[in-house]
């Protein structure tokens, strides 16, 4: 009997590992679905007796937020420009992920700790391997450092031959950086140096603005939260200020993508209507920044006039919706299907209530991550550190792209379910905001 149970446990770990490993790979949706399905089947077949559904009430505030987002999204179907597409995206990007999150919570909250540690290590190992793969791909391109060869691992970037820009893979890179830093603070510093070196190489290879902003955000919070001595914090912020001033002074020598001396020109561009922003080239400004500003301003202008009524859930429906809702001058000069900012995208599609719910979801994610970070067990401190600081990098990327429906969102919901489960089982969730 024990051999049978071990075989089932190892099979669950195997399918979970496959699922985690294939998330940062493009064009393998079928493999994701099959591996997740087999993992769920074995869990239900072997562990259903351990599922106490009323324990979900321990995270009732999070559950209320998730249900609110789901109901508001289904309500938005009445206003959608493409009901079929909206319905499809709601089911695949919200409903399915929410079910997975709650399923993960119910499973991991009662799992023996030695098995739980296996699952956490699988996540670290998977991302570690993908970082090595990304470096190998960069080697294949001769370690070229240019916009045309931005490394996106097996997910996007150079291998997509122009079809990707590396931003999605940058999310995984910042999670890996968070893991490396967690080892430095709570584990083996010699190994942490190697991992930090690998993280640095991947950040350089990825070469996306979203990743750079995510890295800066991680270090700003790192030296705000972690150092116990005020002197260390003061030194960091002095270095950060000097670096920012130096970069601003010398950025005029860089490409328009990184030229901070054009800030005033971008501010002037924002005063124009979204359609008139097409004149960005006259000011020597970057195309991708100008198009994003045009799309963002158009969406916000609509929401200023109509903050509450949804336009129809769907990351890929922004283009159709904005053309229908705005006159020619207030449409972006280039209309893409996505708005390239998840927060503005949620605001545009679900209104102010949808945005508040989305922000609340992230608030609880970071709050519970900090709870784990402050726990007494180094294993869970590492996992809390990993989820908190990796989440910061994720948020930075969401400010530049609409990624909260791809495999990165699947990872977020799975990770959220795990940290909620660990916090519950360790007795960390014990205040009125979480326990029923």
mmCIF file of N, CA, C and O in Angstrom, residues 73-108:
data_model
loop_
_atom_site.group_PDB
_atom_site.id
_atom_site.type_symbol
_atom_site.label_atom_id
_atom_site.label_comp_id
_atom_site.label_asym_id
_atom_site.label_seq_id
_atom_site.Cartn_x
_atom_site.Cartn_y
_atom_site.Cartn_z
ATOM 1 N N UNK A 73 -17.348 40.585 -14.888
ATOM 2 C CA UNK A 73 -16.925 40.209 -16.245
ATOM 3 C C UNK A 73 -18.078 39.615 -17.033
ATOM 4 O O UNK A 73 -18.271 39.932 -18.216
ATOM 5 N N UNK A 74 -18.866 38.745 -16.390
ATOM 6 C CA UNK A 74 -20.032 38.180 -17.087
ATOM 7 C C UNK A 74 -21.078 39.264 -17.368
ATOM 8 O O UNK A 74 -21.736 39.237 -18.417
ATOM 9 N N UNK A 75 -21.226 40.218 -16.455
ATOM 10 C CA UNK A 75 -22.135 41.339 -16.687
ATOM 11 C C UNK A 75 -21.686 42.149 -17.901
ATOM 12 O O UNK A 75 -22.526 42.658 -18.674
ATOM 13 N N UNK A 76 -20.376 42.251 -18.098
ATOM 14 C CA UNK A 76 -19.854 43.056 -19.211
ATOM 15 C C UNK A 76 -20.191 42.456 -20.572
ATOM 16 O O UNK A 76 -20.043 43.130 -21.597
ATOM 17 N N UNK A 77 -20.660 41.204 -20.592
ATOM 18 C CA UNK A 77 -21.049 40.586 -21.862
ATOM 19 C C UNK A 77 -22.159 41.372 -22.549
ATOM 20 O O UNK A 77 -22.236 41.412 -23.782
ATOM 21 N N UNK A 78 -23.025 42.010 -21.765
ATOM 22 C CA UNK A 78 -24.134 42.782 -22.330
ATOM 23 C C UNK A 78 -23.651 44.030 -23.064
ATOM 24 O O UNK A 78 -24.413 44.648 -23.814
ATOM 25 N N UNK A 79 -22.391 44.415 -22.838
ATOM 26 C CA UNK A 79 -21.853 45.630 -23.451
ATOM 27 C C UNK A 79 -20.709 45.340 -24.410
ATOM 28 O O UNK A 79 -20.140 46.260 -24.992
ATOM 29 N N UNK A 80 -20.378 44.068 -24.577
ATOM 30 C CA UNK A 80 -19.209 43.698 -25.369
ATOM 31 C C UNK A 80 -19.456 43.870 -26.861
ATOM 32 O O UNK A 80 -20.548 43.598 -27.369
ATOM 33 N N UNK A 81 -18.397 44.275 -27.568
ATOM 34 C CA UNK A 81 -18.465 44.393 -29.017
ATOM 35 C C UNK A 81 -18.405 43.013 -29.669
ATOM 36 O O UNK A 81 -18.782 42.840 -30.824
ATOM 37 N N UNK A 82 -17.918 42.031 -28.916
ATOM 38 C CA UNK A 82 -17.827 40.659 -29.419
ATOM 39 C C UNK A 82 -18.126 39.727 -28.242
ATOM 40 O O UNK A 82 -17.220 39.334 -27.501
ATOM 41 N N UNK A 83 -19.388 39.368 -28.086
ATOM 42 C CA UNK A 83 -19.820 38.568 -26.935
ATOM 43 C C UNK A 83 -19.105 37.218 -26.905
ATOM 44 O O UNK A 83 -18.675 36.752 -25.843
ATOM 45 N N UNK A 84 -18.964 36.588 -28.045
ATOM 46 C CA UNK A 84 -18.314 35.281 -28.104
ATOM 47 C C UNK A 84 -16.873 35.334 -27.617
ATOM 48 O O UNK A 84 -16.438 34.472 -26.842
ATOM 49 N N UNK A 85 -16.133 36.346 -28.057
ATOM 50 C CA UNK A 85 -14.738 36.487 -27.645
ATOM 51 C C UNK A 85 -14.640 36.804 -26.159
ATOM 52 O O UNK A 85 -13.781 36.256 -25.453
ATOM 53 N N UNK A 86 -15.509 37.679 -25.677
ATOM 54 C CA UNK A 86 -15.515 38.019 -24.252
ATOM 55 C C UNK A 86 -15.799 36.787 -23.401
ATOM 56 O O UNK A 86 -15.125 36.532 -22.400
ATOM 57 N N UNK A 87 -16.807 36.027 -23.803
ATOM 58 C CA UNK A 87 -17.194 34.821 -23.055
ATOM 59 C C UNK A 87 -16.029 33.828 -23.018
ATOM 60 O O UNK A 87 -15.748 33.221 -21.977
ATOM 61 N N UNK A 88 -15.356 33.694 -24.140
ATOM 62 C CA UNK A 88 -14.217 32.775 -24.223
ATOM 63 C C UNK A 88 -13.091 33.214 -23.298
ATOM 64 O O UNK A 88 -12.508 32.391 -22.562
ATOM 65 N N UNK A 89 -12.769 34.506 -23.296
ATOM 66 C CA UNK A 89 -11.672 35.006 -22.472
ATOM 67 C C UNK A 89 -12.013 34.955 -20.984
ATOM 68 O O UNK A 89 -11.146 34.686 -20.152
ATOM 69 N N UNK A 90 -13.265 35.211 -20.641
ATOM 70 C CA UNK A 90 -13.672 35.126 -19.229
ATOM 71 C C UNK A 90 -13.479 33.704 -18.709
ATOM 72 O O UNK A 90 -12.931 33.489 -17.620
ATOM 73 N N UNK A 91 -13.929 32.740 -19.493
ATOM 74 C CA UNK A 91 -13.847 31.342 -19.059
ATOM 75 C C UNK A 91 -12.400 30.852 -18.969
ATOM 76 O O UNK A 91 -12.035 30.147 -18.028
ATOM 77 N N UNK A 92 -11.576 31.233 -19.951
ATOM 78 C CA UNK A 92 -10.203 30.722 -19.986
ATOM 79 C C UNK A 92 -9.257 31.497 -19.076
ATOM 80 O O UNK A 92 -8.328 30.916 -18.494
ATOM 81 N N UNK A 93 -9.472 32.809 -18.941
ATOM 82 C CA UNK A 93 -8.526 33.643 -18.207
ATOM 83 C C UNK A 93 -8.937 33.925 -16.773
ATOM 84 O O UNK A 93 -8.072 34.245 -15.941
ATOM 85 N N UNK A 94 -10.220 33.839 -16.479
ATOM 86 C CA UNK A 94 -10.684 34.095 -15.112
ATOM 87 C C UNK A 94 -11.233 32.841 -14.447
ATOM 88 O O UNK A 94 -10.685 32.367 -13.443
ATOM 89 N N UNK A 95 -12.309 32.301 -14.999
ATOM 90 C CA UNK A 95 -12.993 31.182 -14.355
ATOM 91 C C UNK A 95 -12.049 29.997 -14.141
ATOM 92 O O UNK A 95 -11.957 29.457 -13.027
ATOM 93 N N UNK A 96 -11.350 29.585 -15.180
ATOM 94 C CA UNK A 96 -10.459 28.428 -15.073
ATOM 95 C C UNK A 96 -9.344 28.685 -14.068
ATOM 96 O O UNK A 96 -9.027 27.817 -13.230
ATOM 97 N N UNK A 97 -8.740 29.865 -14.120
ATOM 98 C CA UNK A 97 -7.634 30.178 -13.214
ATOM 99 C C UNK A 97 -8.095 30.272 -11.763
ATOM 100 O O UNK A 97 -7.364 29.879 -10.846
ATOM 101 N N UNK A 98 -9.297 30.798 -11.545
ATOM 102 C CA UNK A 98 -9.824 30.881 -10.184
ATOM 103 C C UNK A 98 -10.065 29.488 -9.618
ATOM 104 O O UNK A 98 -9.747 29.200 -8.453
ATOM 105 N N UNK A 99 -10.617 28.604 -10.442
ATOM 106 C CA UNK A 99 -10.842 27.221 -10.008
ATOM 107 C C UNK A 99 -9.517 26.550 -9.659
ATOM 108 O O UNK A 99 -9.399 25.866 -8.632
ATOM 109 N N UNK A 100 -8.492 26.770 -10.496
ATOM 110 C CA UNK A 100 -7.173 26.193 -10.233
ATOM 111 C C UNK A 100 -6.602 26.730 -8.929
ATOM 112 O O UNK A 100 -6.050 25.978 -8.113
ATOM 113 N N UNK A 101 -6.753 28.018 -8.701
ATOM 114 C CA UNK A 101 -6.234 28.625 -7.475
ATOM 115 C C UNK A 101 -6.872 28.010 -6.234
ATOM 116 O O UNK A 101 -6.187 27.649 -5.269
ATOM 117 N N UNK A 102 -8.191 27.880 -6.233
ATOM 118 C CA UNK A 102 -8.893 27.304 -5.082
ATOM 119 C C UNK A 102 -8.560 25.828 -4.919
ATOM 120 O O UNK A 102 -8.429 25.329 -3.790
ATOM 121 N N UNK A 103 -8.425 25.132 -6.034
ATOM 122 C CA UNK A 103 -8.042 23.714 -5.999
ATOM 123 C C UNK A 103 -6.658 23.558 -5.367
ATOM 124 O O UNK A 103 -6.437 22.684 -4.512
ATOM 125 N N UNK A 104 -5.721 24.393 -5.794
ATOM 126 C CA UNK A 104 -4.354 24.359 -5.255
ATOM 127 C C UNK A 104 -4.363 24.668 -3.764
ATOM 128 O O UNK A 104 -3.655 24.024 -2.975
ATOM 129 N N UNK A 105 -5.169 25.641 -3.366
ATOM 130 C CA UNK A 105 -5.279 25.987 -1.948
ATOM 131 C C UNK A 105 -5.755 24.789 -1.130
ATOM 132 O O UNK A 105 -5.166 24.448 -0.097
ATOM 133 N N UNK A 106 -6.812 24.130 -1.579
ATOM 134 C CA UNK A 106 -7.366 22.997 -0.842
ATOM 135 C C UNK A 106 -6.379 21.826 -0.790
ATOM 136 O O UNK A 106 -6.336 21.093 0.219
ATOM 137 N N UNK A 107 -5.591 21.630 -1.831
ATOM 138 C CA UNK A 107 -4.656 20.515 -1.855
ATOM 139 C C UNK A 107 -3.434 20.783 -0.969
ATOM 140 O O UNK A 107 -3.063 19.952 -0.129
ATOM 141 N N UNK A 108 -2.827 21.934 -1.130
ATOM 142 C CA UNK A 108 -1.567 22.200 -0.442
ATOM 143 C C UNK A 108 -1.746 22.528 1.041
ATOM 144 O O UNK A 108 -0.788 22.421 1.801
#
